[in-house]
Amino acid sequence: MSDSPTRPWHASYQQVGIAPALEALPYRNLAEMAHESCKRWQTESQVKAAFSCVVPNGMNGRLSFAQVDELSDAFAGYLRAVLGLKAGDRVAVQLPNSLGYPVAALGVFKAGCVLVNTNPLYTETEMIHQFNNAGAQVLVMVDMFADKLPAVLAKTGIKQVVLASVSSFFPAVPGAIVRGVQRYWNRVLPPVTAPHIRLSEALAQGRATLAKTPAREYWQGIGRHELA
């Protein structure tokens, strides 16, 4: 291959020690990479956090590698076993930088679904356009902007809404302080009038399905390029 007349540039690669082709990745897909990485680091680094989040008032939370692996497995179970999604179905995740994001995003990958990243600050018009363009069926959204849901759901194919909070997975006391500031001081938590489920409940439902169908079964048969 390297001396093929149709690829004369390969000779230049050899002169500087560059392989003419990339080696195959060790993982079949992003879901396998996420699981194996969490498994590796939860063994090698028991005390380090996989993800941490600090809000402006100093309250903070963190998730270990083992927690991220378990929680994203549970979310994959919710998407596939509870909601009945199939490999390749689209899930919109409209979360800020928070602990809920890696749980939802990696759960989407583990379910064999396609992640549709969405800016939390999008207007209703922008949300409607992106969700319809992507064909999203499920929306994971921060509850600070849940007042947009009635208008958006009426004009899209979103069938289920999962609401997370900025303080999802914070310890009880810091989480309560953050929610109190949001609700009573900043007043940024609107009433939720659209049908929805909270992320904690979705995870509980998904976790209950894993004894029958482990999350790995959802991604093991998916090829290298099918979760892109």
mmCIF file with all atom_site columns, C-alpha atoms in Angstrom:
data_model
loop_
_atom_site.group_PDB
_atom_site.id
_atom_site.type_symbol
_atom_site.label_atom_id
_atom_site.label_alt_id
_atom_site.label_comp_id
_atom_site.label_asym_id
_atom_site.label_entity_id
_atom_site.label_seq_id
_atom_site.pdbx_PDB_ins_code
_atom_site.Cartn_x
_atom_site.Cartn_y
_atom_site.Cartn_z
_atom_site.occupancy
_atom_site.B_iso_or_equiv
_atom_site.pdbx_formal_charge
_atom_site.auth_seq_id
_atom_site.auth_comp_id
_atom_site.auth_asym_id
_atom_site.auth_atom_id
_atom_site.pdbx_PDB_model_num
ATOM 1   C CA . MET A 1 1   ? 0.000   0.000  0.000  1.00 0.00 ? 1   MET A CA 1
ATOM 2   C CA . SER A 1 2   ? 2.770   2.455  0.942  1.00 0.00 ? 2   SER A CA 1
ATOM 3   C CA . ASP A 1 3   ? 4.514   2.188  -2.444 1.00 0.00 ? 3   ASP A CA 1
ATOM 4   C CA . SER A 1 4   ? 1.312   2.343  -4.498 1.00 0.00 ? 4   SER A CA 1
ATOM 5   C CA . PRO A 1 5   ? 1.728   4.623  -7.534 1.00 0.00 ? 5   PRO A CA 1
ATOM 6   C CA . THR A 1 6   ? -1.634  6.219  -6.695 1.00 0.00 ? 6   THR A CA 1
ATOM 7   C CA . ARG A 1 7   ? -0.324  7.329  -3.270 1.00 0.00 ? 7   ARG A CA 1
ATOM 8   C CA . PRO A 1 8   ? 3.176   8.728  -3.916 1.00 0.00 ? 8   PRO A CA 1
ATOM 9   C CA . TRP A 1 9   ? 2.967   10.857 -0.762 1.00 0.00 ? 9   TRP A CA 1
ATOM 10  C CA . HIS A 1 10  ? 3.335   7.720  1.366  1.00 0.00 ? 10  HIS A CA 1
ATOM 11  C CA . ALA A 1 11  ? 7.065   7.738  0.570  1.00 0.00 ? 11  ALA A CA 1
ATOM 12  C CA . SER A 1 12  ? 7.313   11.092 2.326  1.00 0.00 ? 12  SER A CA 1
ATOM 13  C CA . TYR A 1 13  ? 5.494   9.685  5.334  1.00 0.00 ? 13  TYR A CA 1
ATOM 14  C CA . GLN A 1 14  ? 8.059   6.912  5.697  1.00 0.00 ? 14  GLN A CA 1
ATOM 15  C CA . GLN A 1 15  ? 10.919  9.398  5.679  1.00 0.00 ? 15  GLN A CA 1
ATOM 16  C CA . VAL A 1 16  ? 9.630   11.054 8.852  1.00 0.00 ? 16  VAL A CA 1
ATOM 17  C CA . GLY A 1 17  ? 8.329   7.925  10.534 1.00 0.00 ? 17  GLY A CA 1
ATOM 18  C CA . ILE A 1 18  ? 4.610   8.493  10.000 1.00 0.00 ? 18  ILE A CA 1
ATOM 19  C CA . ALA A 1 19  ? 2.423   5.479  9.285  1.00 0.00 ? 19  ALA A CA 1
ATOM 20  C CA . PRO A 1 20  ? 0.477   5.746  5.999  1.00 0.00 ? 20  PRO A CA 1
ATOM 21  C CA . ALA A 1 21  ? -2.761  4.753  7.737  1.00 0.00 ? 21  ALA A CA 1
ATOM 22  C CA . LEU A 1 22  ? -4.194  5.076  11.218 1.00 0.00 ? 22  LEU A CA 1
ATOM 23  C CA . GLU A 1 23  ? -4.389  1.946  13.302 1.00 0.00 ? 23  GLU A CA 1
ATOM 24  C CA . ALA A 1 24  ? -7.838  0.612  14.089 1.00 0.00 ? 24  ALA A CA 1
ATOM 25  C CA . LEU A 1 25  ? -9.258  1.993  17.312 1.00 0.00 ? 25  LEU A CA 1
ATOM 26  C CA . PRO A 1 26  ? -9.440  -0.487 20.209 1.00 0.00 ? 26  PRO A CA 1
ATOM 27  C CA . TYR A 1 27  ? -13.155 0.143  20.703 1.00 0.00 ? 27  TYR A CA 1
ATOM 28  C CA . ARG A 1 28  ? -16.042 -0.696 18.410 1.00 0.00 ? 28  ARG A CA 1
ATOM 29  C CA . ASN A 1 29  ? -17.968 2.464  19.270 1.00 0.00 ? 29  ASN A CA 1
ATOM 30  C CA . LEU A 1 30  ? -18.249 5.357  21.719 1.00 0.00 ? 30  LEU A CA 1
ATOM 31  C CA . ALA A 1 31  ? -20.358 3.345  24.138 1.00 0.00 ? 31  ALA A CA 1
ATOM 32  C CA . GLU A 1 32  ? -17.693 0.682  24.520 1.00 0.00 ? 32  GLU A CA 1
ATOM 33  C CA . MET A 1 33  ? -15.015 3.356  24.899 1.00 0.00 ? 33  MET A CA 1
ATOM 34  C CA . ALA A 1 34  ? -17.008 5.063  27.674 1.00 0.00 ? 34  ALA A CA 1
ATOM 35  C CA . HIS A 1 35  ? -17.607 1.814  29.561 1.00 0.00 ? 35  HIS A CA 1
ATOM 36  C CA . GLU A 1 36  ? -14.048 0.519  29.286 1.00 0.00 ? 36  GLU A CA 1
ATOM 37  C CA . SER A 1 37  ? -12.590 3.907  30.235 1.00 0.00 ? 37  SER A CA 1
ATOM 38  C CA . CYS A 1 38  ? -14.782 4.148  33.327 1.00 0.00 ? 38  CYS A CA 1
ATOM 39  C CA . LYS A 1 39  ? -13.896 0.566  34.268 1.00 0.00 ? 39  LYS A CA 1
ATOM 40  C CA . ARG A 1 40  ? -10.184 1.282  33.870 1.00 0.00 ? 40  ARG A CA 1
ATOM 41  C CA . TRP A 1 41  ? -10.100 4.511  35.819 1.00 0.00 ? 41  TRP A CA 1
ATOM 42  C CA . GLN A 1 42  ? -12.391 3.425  38.618 1.00 0.00 ? 42  GLN A CA 1
ATOM 43  C CA . THR A 1 43  ? -9.817  0.700  39.301 1.00 0.00 ? 43  THR A CA 1
ATOM 44  C CA . GLU A 1 44  ? -6.670  2.779  38.862 1.00 0.00 ? 44  GLU A CA 1
ATOM 45  C CA . SER A 1 45  ? -7.947  5.956  40.514 1.00 0.00 ? 45  SER A CA 1
ATOM 46  C CA . GLN A 1 46  ? -10.333 5.338  43.367 1.00 0.00 ? 46  GLN A CA 1
ATOM 47  C CA . VAL A 1 47  ? -10.194 8.884  44.750 1.00 0.00 ? 47  VAL A CA 1
ATOM 48  C CA . LYS A 1 48  ? -10.264 11.051 41.636 1.00 0.00 ? 48  LYS A CA 1
ATOM 49  C CA . ALA A 1 49  ? -13.528 12.423 40.307 1.00 0.00 ? 49  ALA A CA 1
ATOM 50  C CA . ALA A 1 50  ? -14.578 11.718 36.736 1.00 0.00 ? 50  ALA A CA 1
ATOM 51  C CA . PHE A 1 51  ? -16.641 14.920 36.582 1.00 0.00 ? 51  PHE A CA 1
ATOM 52  C CA . SER A 1 52  ? -17.118 17.832 38.956 1.00 0.00 ? 52  SER A CA 1
ATOM 53  C CA . CYS A 1 53  ? -19.369 20.875 38.844 1.00 0.00 ? 53  CYS A CA 1
ATOM 54  C CA . VAL A 1 54  ? -19.123 24.117 40.842 1.00 0.00 ? 54  VAL A CA 1
ATOM 55  C CA . VAL A 1 55  ? -21.842 26.776 40.676 1.00 0.00 ? 55  VAL A CA 1
ATOM 56  C CA . PRO A 1 56  ? -21.182 30.508 41.295 1.00 0.00 ? 56  PRO A CA 1
ATOM 57  C CA . ASN A 1 57  ? -22.134 30.397 45.000 1.00 0.00 ? 57  ASN A CA 1
ATOM 58  C CA . GLY A 1 58  ? -19.468 27.746 45.631 1.00 0.00 ? 58  GLY A CA 1
ATOM 59  C CA . MET A 1 59  ? -21.778 24.768 46.009 1.00 0.00 ? 59  MET A CA 1
ATOM 60  C CA . ASN A 1 60  ? -20.430 21.754 44.151 1.00 0.00 ? 60  ASN A CA 1
ATOM 61  C CA . GLY A 1 61  ? -20.773 18.080 43.399 1.00 0.00 ? 61  GLY A CA 1
ATOM 62  C CA . ARG A 1 62  ? -18.822 15.325 41.715 1.00 0.00 ? 62  ARG A CA 1
ATOM 63  C CA . LEU A 1 63  ? -19.263 11.893 40.184 1.00 0.00 ? 63  LEU A CA 1
ATOM 64  C CA . SER A 1 64  ? -16.765 9.048  40.304 1.00 0.00 ? 64  SER A CA 1
ATOM 65  C CA . PHE A 1 65  ? -15.966 6.901  37.281 1.00 0.00 ? 65  PHE A CA 1
ATOM 66  C CA . ALA A 1 66  ? -17.965 4.039  38.781 1.00 0.00 ? 66  ALA A CA 1
ATOM 67  C CA . GLN A 1 67  ? -20.974 6.313  39.300 1.00 0.00 ? 67  GLN A CA 1
ATOM 68  C CA . VAL A 1 68  ? -20.821 7.666  35.756 1.00 0.00 ? 68  VAL A CA 1
ATOM 69  C CA . ASP A 1 69  ? -20.696 4.135  34.359 1.00 0.00 ? 69  ASP A CA 1
ATOM 70  C CA . GLU A 1 70  ? -23.609 2.927  36.488 1.00 0.00 ? 70  GLU A CA 1
ATOM 71  C CA . LEU A 1 71  ? -25.805 5.984  35.960 1.00 0.00 ? 71  LEU A CA 1
ATOM 72  C CA . SER A 1 72  ? -25.285 6.068  32.192 1.00 0.00 ? 72  SER A CA 1
ATOM 73  C CA . ASP A 1 73  ? -26.096 2.340  32.046 1.00 0.00 ? 73  ASP A CA 1
ATOM 74  C CA . ALA A 1 74  ? -29.344 3.117  33.860 1.00 0.00 ? 74  ALA A CA 1
ATOM 75  C CA . PHE A 1 75  ? -30.195 5.896  31.429 1.00 0.00 ? 75  PHE A CA 1
ATOM 76  C CA . ALA A 1 76  ? -29.513 3.586  28.487 1.00 0.00 ? 76  ALA A CA 1
ATOM 77  C CA . GLY A 1 77  ? -31.912 1.096  30.041 1.00 0.00 ? 77  GLY A CA 1
ATOM 78  C CA . TYR A 1 78  ? -34.541 3.804  30.377 1.00 0.00 ? 78  TYR A CA 1
ATOM 79  C CA . LEU A 1 79  ? -34.224 4.834  26.729 1.00 0.00 ? 79  LEU A CA 1
ATOM 80  C CA . ARG A 1 80  ? -34.331 1.321  25.314 1.00 0.00 ? 80  ARG A CA 1
ATOM 81  C CA . ALA A 1 81  ? -36.354 -0.808 27.747 1.00 0.00 ? 81  ALA A CA 1
ATOM 82  C CA . VAL A 1 82  ? -38.760 1.801  29.123 1.00 0.00 ? 82  VAL A CA 1
ATOM 83  C CA . LEU A 1 83  ? -39.255 4.196  26.207 1.00 0.00 ? 83  LEU A CA 1
ATOM 84  C CA . GLY A 1 84  ? -38.719 1.557  23.521 1.00 0.00 ? 84  GLY A CA 1
ATOM 85  C CA . LEU A 1 85  ? -36.196 3.489  21.451 1.00 0.00 ? 85  LEU A CA 1
ATOM 86  C CA . LYS A 1 86  ? -34.169 1.623  18.843 1.00 0.00 ? 86  LYS A CA 1
ATOM 87  C CA . ALA A 1 87  ? -30.553 1.898  17.765 1.00 0.00 ? 87  ALA A CA 1
ATOM 88  C CA . GLY A 1 88  ? -30.154 5.057  15.717 1.00 0.00 ? 88  GLY A CA 1
ATOM 89  C CA . ASP A 1 89  ? -33.066 6.951  17.272 1.00 0.00 ? 89  ASP A CA 1
ATOM 90  C CA . ARG A 1 90  ? -32.306 10.583 18.145 1.00 0.00 ? 90  ARG A CA 1
ATOM 91  C CA . VAL A 1 91  ? -32.176 11.974 21.679 1.00 0.00 ? 91  VAL A CA 1
ATOM 92  C CA . ALA A 1 92  ? -31.765 15.723 22.183 1.00 0.00 ? 92  ALA A CA 1
ATOM 93  C CA . VAL A 1 93  ? -29.727 16.748 25.230 1.00 0.00 ? 93  VAL A CA 1
ATOM 94  C CA . GLN A 1 94  ? -30.229 20.398 26.164 1.00 0.00 ? 94  GLN A CA 1
ATOM 95  C CA . LEU A 1 95  ? -28.163 20.710 29.331 1.00 0.00 ? 95  LEU A CA 1
ATOM 96  C CA . PRO A 1 96  ? -25.522 23.190 30.507 1.00 0.00 ? 96  PRO A CA 1
ATOM 97  C CA . ASN A 1 97  ? -22.154 22.102 31.879 1.00 0.00 ? 97  ASN A CA 1
ATOM 98  C CA . SER A 1 98  ? -23.466 20.012 34.745 1.00 0.00 ? 98  SER A CA 1
ATOM 99  C CA . LEU A 1 99  ? -23.222 16.520 36.178 1.00 0.00 ? 99  LEU A CA 1
ATOM 100 C CA . GLY A 1 100 ? -26.383 15.507 34.376 1.00 0.00 ? 100 GLY A CA 1
ATOM 101 C CA . TYR A 1 101 ? -24.745 16.005 30.983 1.00 0.00 ? 101 TYR A CA 1
ATOM 102 C CA . PRO A 1 102 ? -22.231 13.116 30.984 1.00 0.00 ? 102 PRO A CA 1
ATOM 103 C CA . VAL A 1 103 ? -24.855 10.796 32.459 1.00 0.00 ? 103 VAL A CA 1
ATOM 104 C CA . ALA A 1 104 ? -27.329 11.623 29.693 1.00 0.00 ? 104 ALA A CA 1
ATOM 105 C CA . ALA A 1 105 ? -24.813 11.824 26.841 1.00 0.00 ? 105 ALA A CA 1
ATOM 106 C CA . LEU A 1 106 ? -23.017 8.581  27.660 1.00 0.00 ? 106 LEU A CA 1
ATOM 107 C CA . GLY A 1 107 ? -26.380 6.933  28.301 1.00 0.00 ? 107 GLY A CA 1
ATOM 108 C CA . VAL A 1 108 ? -27.468 7.905  24.792 1.00 0.00 ? 108 VAL A CA 1
ATOM 109 C CA . PHE A 1 109 ? -24.327 6.324  23.348 1.00 0.00 ? 109 PHE A CA 1
ATOM 110 C CA . LYS A 1 110 ? -24.800 3.175  25.428 1.00 0.00 ? 110 LYS A CA 1
ATOM 111 C CA . ALA A 1 111 ? -28.382 2.880  24.205 1.00 0.00 ? 111 ALA A CA 1
ATOM 112 C CA . GLY A 1 112 ? -27.069 2.855  20.637 1.00 0.00 ? 112 GLY A CA 1
ATOM 113 C CA . CYS A 1 113 ? -28.948 6.077  19.969 1.00 0.00 ? 113 CYS A CA 1
ATOM 114 C CA . VAL A 1 114 ? -27.725 9.304  18.374 1.00 0.00 ? 114 VAL A CA 1
ATOM 115 C CA . LEU A 1 115 ? -26.923 12.300 20.565 1.00 0.00 ? 115 LEU A CA 1
ATOM 116 C CA . VAL A 1 116 ? -28.367 15.645 19.409 1.00 0.00 ? 116 VAL A CA 1
ATOM 117 C CA . ASN A 1 117 ? -26.510 18.333 21.351 1.00 0.00 ? 117 ASN A CA 1
ATOM 118 C CA . THR A 1 118 ? -28.679 21.408 21.871 1.00 0.00 ? 118 THR A CA 1
ATOM 119 C CA . ASN A 1 119 ? -27.785 24.822 23.278 1.00 0.00 ? 119 ASN A CA 1
ATOM 120 C CA . PRO A 1 120 ? -29.735 25.408 26.534 1.00 0.00 ? 120 PRO A CA 1
ATOM 121 C CA . LEU A 1 121 ? -30.172 29.071 25.524 1.00 0.00 ? 121 LEU A CA 1
ATOM 122 C CA . TYR A 1 122 ? -31.952 28.308 22.262 1.00 0.00 ? 122 TYR A CA 1
ATOM 123 C CA . THR A 1 123 ? -35.216 30.083 21.644 1.00 0.00 ? 123 THR A CA 1
ATOM 124 C CA . GLU A 1 124 ? -38.391 28.135 21.032 1.00 0.00 ? 124 GLU A CA 1
ATOM 125 C CA . THR A 1 125 ? -38.053 28.710 17.286 1.00 0.00 ? 125 THR A CA 1
ATOM 126 C CA . GLU A 1 126 ? -34.476 27.383 17.284 1.00 0.00 ? 126 GLU A CA 1
ATOM 127 C CA . MET A 1 127 ? -35.466 24.345 19.332 1.00 0.00 ? 127 MET A CA 1
ATOM 128 C CA . ILE A 1 128 ? -38.342 23.511 16.999 1.00 0.00 ? 128 ILE A CA 1
ATOM 129 C CA . HIS A 1 129 ? -36.095 23.777 13.950 1.00 0.00 ? 129 HIS A CA 1
ATOM 130 C CA . GLN A 1 130 ? -33.309 21.609 15.372 1.00 0.00 ? 130 GLN A CA 1
ATOM 131 C CA . PHE A 1 131 ? -35.531 18.921 16.848 1.00 0.00 ? 131 PHE A CA 1
ATOM 132 C CA . ASN A 1 132 ? -37.496 18.540 13.618 1.00 0.00 ? 132 ASN A CA 1
ATOM 133 C CA . ASN A 1 133 ? -34.344 18.624 11.499 1.00 0.00 ? 133 ASN A CA 1
ATOM 134 C CA . ALA A 1 134 ? -32.692 15.919 13.641 1.00 0.00 ? 134 ALA A CA 1
ATOM 135 C CA . GLY A 1 135 ? -35.820 13.834 14.125 1.00 0.00 ? 135 GLY A CA 1
ATOM 136 C CA . ALA A 1 136 ? -35.411 13.865 17.919 1.00 0.00 ? 136 ALA A CA 1
ATOM 137 C CA . GLN A 1 137 ? -37.926 11.763 19.871 1.00 0.00 ? 137 GLN A CA 1
ATOM 138 C CA . VAL A 1 138 ? -36.702 12.389 23.434 1.00 0.00 ? 138 VAL A CA 1
ATOM 139 C CA . LEU A 1 139 ? -35.536 15.627 25.044 1.00 0.00 ? 139 LEU A CA 1
ATOM 140 C CA . VAL A 1 140 ? -33.328 15.832 28.134 1.00 0.00 ? 140 VAL A CA 1
ATOM 141 C CA . MET A 1 141 ? -33.581 19.426 29.314 1.00 0.00 ? 141 MET A CA 1
ATOM 142 C CA . VAL A 1 142 ? -32.555 21.641 32.228 1.00 0.00 ? 142 VAL A CA 1
ATOM 143 C CA . ASP A 1 143 ? -35.650 22.671 34.173 1.00 0.00 ? 143 ASP A CA 1
ATOM 144 C CA . MET A 1 144 ? -34.662 26.369 34.177 1.00 0.00 ? 144 MET A CA 1
ATOM 145 C CA . PHE A 1 145 ? -36.118 26.686 30.682 1.00 0.00 ? 145 PHE A CA 1
ATOM 146 C CA . ALA A 1 146 ? -39.058 24.315 30.958 1.00 0.00 ? 146 ALA A CA 1
ATOM 147 C CA . ASP A 1 147 ? -41.493 27.163 30.265 1.00 0.00 ? 147 ASP A CA 1
ATOM 148 C CA . LYS A 1 148 ? -40.580 26.766 26.562 1.00 0.00 ? 148 LYS A CA 1
ATOM 149 C CA . LEU A 1 149 ? -41.896 23.205 26.435 1.00 0.00 ? 149 LEU A CA 1
ATOM 150 C CA . PRO A 1 150 ? -45.612 23.722 25.632 1.00 0.00 ? 150 PRO A CA 1
ATOM 151 C CA . ALA A 1 151 ? -44.841 25.685 22.460 1.00 0.00 ? 151 ALA A CA 1
ATOM 152 C CA . VAL A 1 152 ? -42.033 23.336 21.402 1.00 0.00 ? 152 VAL A CA 1
ATOM 153 C CA . LEU A 1 153 ? -43.800 20.037 22.019 1.00 0.00 ? 153 LEU A CA 1
ATOM 154 C CA . ALA A 1 154 ? -46.789 21.141 19.978 1.00 0.00 ? 154 ALA A CA 1
ATOM 155 C CA . LYS A 1 155 ? -44.636 21.542 16.863 1.00 0.00 ? 155 LYS A CA 1
ATOM 156 C CA . THR A 1 156 ? -42.093 18.709 17.123 1.00 0.00 ? 156 THR A CA 1
ATOM 157 C CA . GLY A 1 157 ? -41.919 14.943 17.324 1.00 0.00 ? 157 GLY A CA 1
ATOM 158 C CA . ILE A 1 158 ? -40.653 14.933 20.918 1.00 0.00 ? 158 ILE A CA 1
ATOM 159 C CA . LYS A 1 159 ? -42.508 12.135 22.717 1.00 0.00 ? 159 LYS A CA 1
ATOM 160 C CA . GLN A 1 160 ? -40.855 12.258 26.141 1.00 0.00 ? 160 GLN A CA 1
ATOM 161 C CA . VAL A 1 161 ? -39.205 15.022 28.177 1.00 0.00 ? 161 VAL A CA 1
ATOM 162 C CA . VAL A 1 162 ? -36.686 14.267 30.922 1.00 0.00 ? 162 VAL A CA 1
ATOM 163 C CA . LEU A 1 163 ? -35.950 17.213 33.212 1.00 0.00 ? 163 LEU A CA 1
ATOM 164 C CA . ALA A 1 164 ? -32.667 17.633 35.061 1.00 0.00 ? 164 ALA A CA 1
ATOM 165 C CA . SER A 1 165 ? -31.527 20.402 37.370 1.00 0.00 ? 165 SER A CA 1
ATOM 166 C CA . VAL A 1 166 ? -28.253 22.295 37.587 1.00 0.00 ? 166 VAL A CA 1
ATOM 167 C CA . SER A 1 167 ? -27.643 20.584 40.929 1.00 0.00 ? 167 SER A CA 1
ATOM 168 C CA . SER A 1 168 ? -28.436 17.033 39.802 1.00 0.00 ? 168 SER A CA 1
ATOM 169 C CA . PHE A 1 169 ? -26.167 14.569 41.672 1.00 0.00 ? 169 PHE A CA 1
ATOM 170 C CA . PHE A 1 170 ? -24.964 17.196 44.169 1.00 0.00 ? 170 PHE A CA 1
ATOM 171 C CA . PRO A 1 171 ? -24.893 16.073 47.821 1.00 0.00 ? 171 PRO A CA 1
ATOM 172 C CA . ALA A 1 172 ? -28.158 16.745 49.640 1.00 0.00 ? 172 ALA A CA 1
ATOM 173 C CA . VAL A 1 173 ? -27.204 19.946 51.491 1.00 0.00 ? 173 VAL A CA 1
ATOM 174 C CA . PRO A 1 174 ? -25.400 21.762 48.628 1.00 0.00 ? 174 PRO A CA 1
ATOM 175 C CA . GLY A 1 175 ? -28.128 20.646 46.242 1.00 0.00 ? 175 GLY A CA 1
ATOM 176 C CA . ALA A 1 176 ? -30.853 22.045 48.501 1.00 0.00 ? 176 ALA A CA 1
ATOM 177 C CA . ILE A 1 177 ? -29.006 25.355 48.796 1.00 0.00 ? 177 ILE A CA 1
ATOM 178 C CA . VAL A 1 178 ? -28.644 25.655 45.024 1.00 0.00 ? 178 VAL A CA 1
ATOM 179 C CA . ARG A 1 179 ? -32.322 24.876 44.469 1.00 0.00 ? 179 ARG A CA 1
ATOM 180 C CA . GLY A 1 180 ? -33.340 27.340 47.165 1.00 0.00 ? 180 GLY A CA 1
ATOM 181 C CA . VAL A 1 181 ? -31.300 30.135 45.616 1.00 0.00 ? 181 VAL A CA 1
ATOM 182 C CA . GLN A 1 182 ? -32.712 29.371 42.170 1.00 0.00 ? 182 GLN A CA 1
ATOM 183 C CA . ARG A 1 183 ? -36.301 29.204 43.385 1.00 0.00 ? 183 ARG A CA 1
ATOM 184 C CA . TYR A 1 184 ? -36.552 31.967 45.972 1.00 0.00 ? 184 TYR A CA 1
ATOM 185 C CA . TRP A 1 185 ? -33.687 34.381 45.310 1.00 0.00 ? 185 TRP A CA 1
ATOM 186 C CA . ASN A 1 186 ? -32.964 34.291 41.570 1.00 0.00 ? 186 ASN A CA 1
ATOM 187 C CA . ARG A 1 187 ? -36.462 33.074 40.666 1.00 0.00 ? 187 ARG A CA 1
ATOM 188 C CA . VAL A 1 188 ? -35.222 31.132 37.636 1.00 0.00 ? 188 VAL A CA 1
ATOM 189 C CA . LEU A 1 189 ? -37.309 27.976 38.075 1.00 0.00 ? 189 LEU A CA 1
ATOM 190 C CA . PRO A 1 190 ? -40.547 28.391 36.110 1.00 0.00 ? 190 PRO A CA 1
ATOM 191 C CA . PRO A 1 191 ? -43.576 26.194 36.727 1.00 0.00 ? 191 PRO A CA 1
ATOM 192 C CA . VAL A 1 192 ? -43.507 23.043 34.593 1.00 0.00 ? 192 VAL A CA 1
ATOM 193 C CA . THR A 1 193 ? -46.826 22.585 32.811 1.00 0.00 ? 193 THR A CA 1
ATOM 194 C CA . ALA A 1 194 ? -45.814 20.062 30.129 1.00 0.00 ? 194 ALA A CA 1
ATOM 195 C CA . PRO A 1 195 ? -45.730 16.272 30.638 1.00 0.00 ? 195 PRO A CA 1
ATOM 196 C CA . HIS A 1 196 ? -42.299 15.182 31.842 1.00 0.00 ? 196 HIS A CA 1
ATOM 197 C CA . ILE A 1 197 ? -40.285 12.888 34.069 1.00 0.00 ? 197 ILE A CA 1
ATOM 198 C CA . ARG A 1 198 ? -37.427 13.865 36.347 1.00 0.00 ? 198 ARG A CA 1
ATOM 199 C CA . LEU A 1 199 ? -33.982 12.469 35.565 1.00 0.00 ? 199 LEU A CA 1
ATOM 200 C CA . SER A 1 200 ? -33.794 10.729 38.946 1.00 0.00 ? 200 SER A CA 1
ATOM 201 C CA . GLU A 1 201 ? -37.023 8.830  38.246 1.00 0.00 ? 201 GLU A CA 1
ATOM 202 C CA . ALA A 1 202 ? -35.932 7.961  34.709 1.00 0.00 ? 202 ALA A CA 1
ATOM 203 C CA . LEU A 1 203 ? -32.733 6.496  36.133 1.00 0.00 ? 203 LEU A CA 1
ATOM 204 C CA . ALA A 1 204 ? -34.670 4.500  38.717 1.00 0.00 ? 204 ALA A CA 1
ATOM 205 C CA . GLN A 1 205 ? -36.901 3.043  36.011 1.00 0.00 ? 205 GLN A CA 1
ATOM 206 C CA . GLY A 1 206 ? -33.935 2.285  33.774 1.00 0.00 ? 206 GLY A CA 1
ATOM 207 C CA . ARG A 1 207 ? -31.957 0.688  36.584 1.00 0.00 ? 207 ARG A CA 1
ATOM 208 C CA . ALA A 1 208 ? -34.819 -1.709 37.245 1.00 0.00 ? 208 ALA A CA 1
ATOM 209 C CA . THR A 1 209 ? -34.558 -3.068 33.688 1.00 0.00 ? 209 THR A CA 1
ATOM 210 C CA . LEU A 1 210 ? -30.833 -3.855 33.761 1.00 0.00 ? 210 LEU A CA 1
ATOM 211 C CA . ALA A 1 211 ? -31.188 -7.153 35.598 1.00 0.00 ? 211 ALA A CA 1
ATOM 212 C CA . LYS A 1 212 ? -33.111 -8.482 32.598 1.00 0.00 ? 212 LYS A CA 1
ATOM 213 C CA . THR A 1 213 ? -31.170 -6.696 29.845 1.00 0.00 ? 213 THR A CA 1
ATOM 214 C CA . PRO A 1 214 ? -27.688 -5.405 30.739 1.00 0.00 ? 214 PRO A CA 1
ATOM 215 C CA . ALA A 1 215 ? -26.809 -2.140 29.039 1.00 0.00 ? 215 ALA A CA 1
ATOM 216 C CA . ARG A 1 216 ? -23.905 -3.757 27.181 1.00 0.00 ? 216 ARG A CA 1
ATOM 217 C CA . GLU A 1 217 ? -26.373 -5.703 25.056 1.00 0.00 ? 217 GLU A CA 1
ATOM 218 C CA . TYR A 1 218 ? -27.560 -2.452 23.509 1.00 0.00 ? 218 TYR A CA 1
ATOM 219 C CA . TRP A 1 219 ? -24.187 -1.473 22.077 1.00 0.00 ? 219 TRP A CA 1
ATOM 220 C CA . GLN A 1 220 ? -22.272 -4.744 21.588 1.00 0.00 ? 220 GLN A CA 1
ATOM 221 C CA . GLY A 1 221 ? -23.699 -5.372 18.143 1.00 0.00 ? 221 GLY A CA 1
ATOM 222 C CA . ILE A 1 222 ? -23.196 -1.844 16.865 1.00 0.00 ? 222 ILE A CA 1
ATOM 223 C CA . GLY A 1 223 ? -20.265 -1.238 14.513 1.00 0.00 ? 223 GLY A CA 1
ATOM 224 C CA . ARG A 1 224 ? -17.492 1.303  14.703 1.00 0.00 ? 224 ARG A CA 1
ATOM 225 C CA . HIS A 1 225 ? -19.213 4.044  12.739 1.00 0.00 ? 225 HIS A CA 1
ATOM 226 C CA . GLU A 1 226 ? -22.834 3.523  13.685 1.00 0.00 ? 226 GLU A CA 1
ATOM 227 C CA . LEU A 1 227 ? -22.906 5.759  16.746 1.00 0.00 ? 227 LEU A CA 1
ATOM 228 C CA . ALA A 1 228 ? -21.334 8.796  15.095 1.00 0.00 ? 228 ALA A CA 1
#
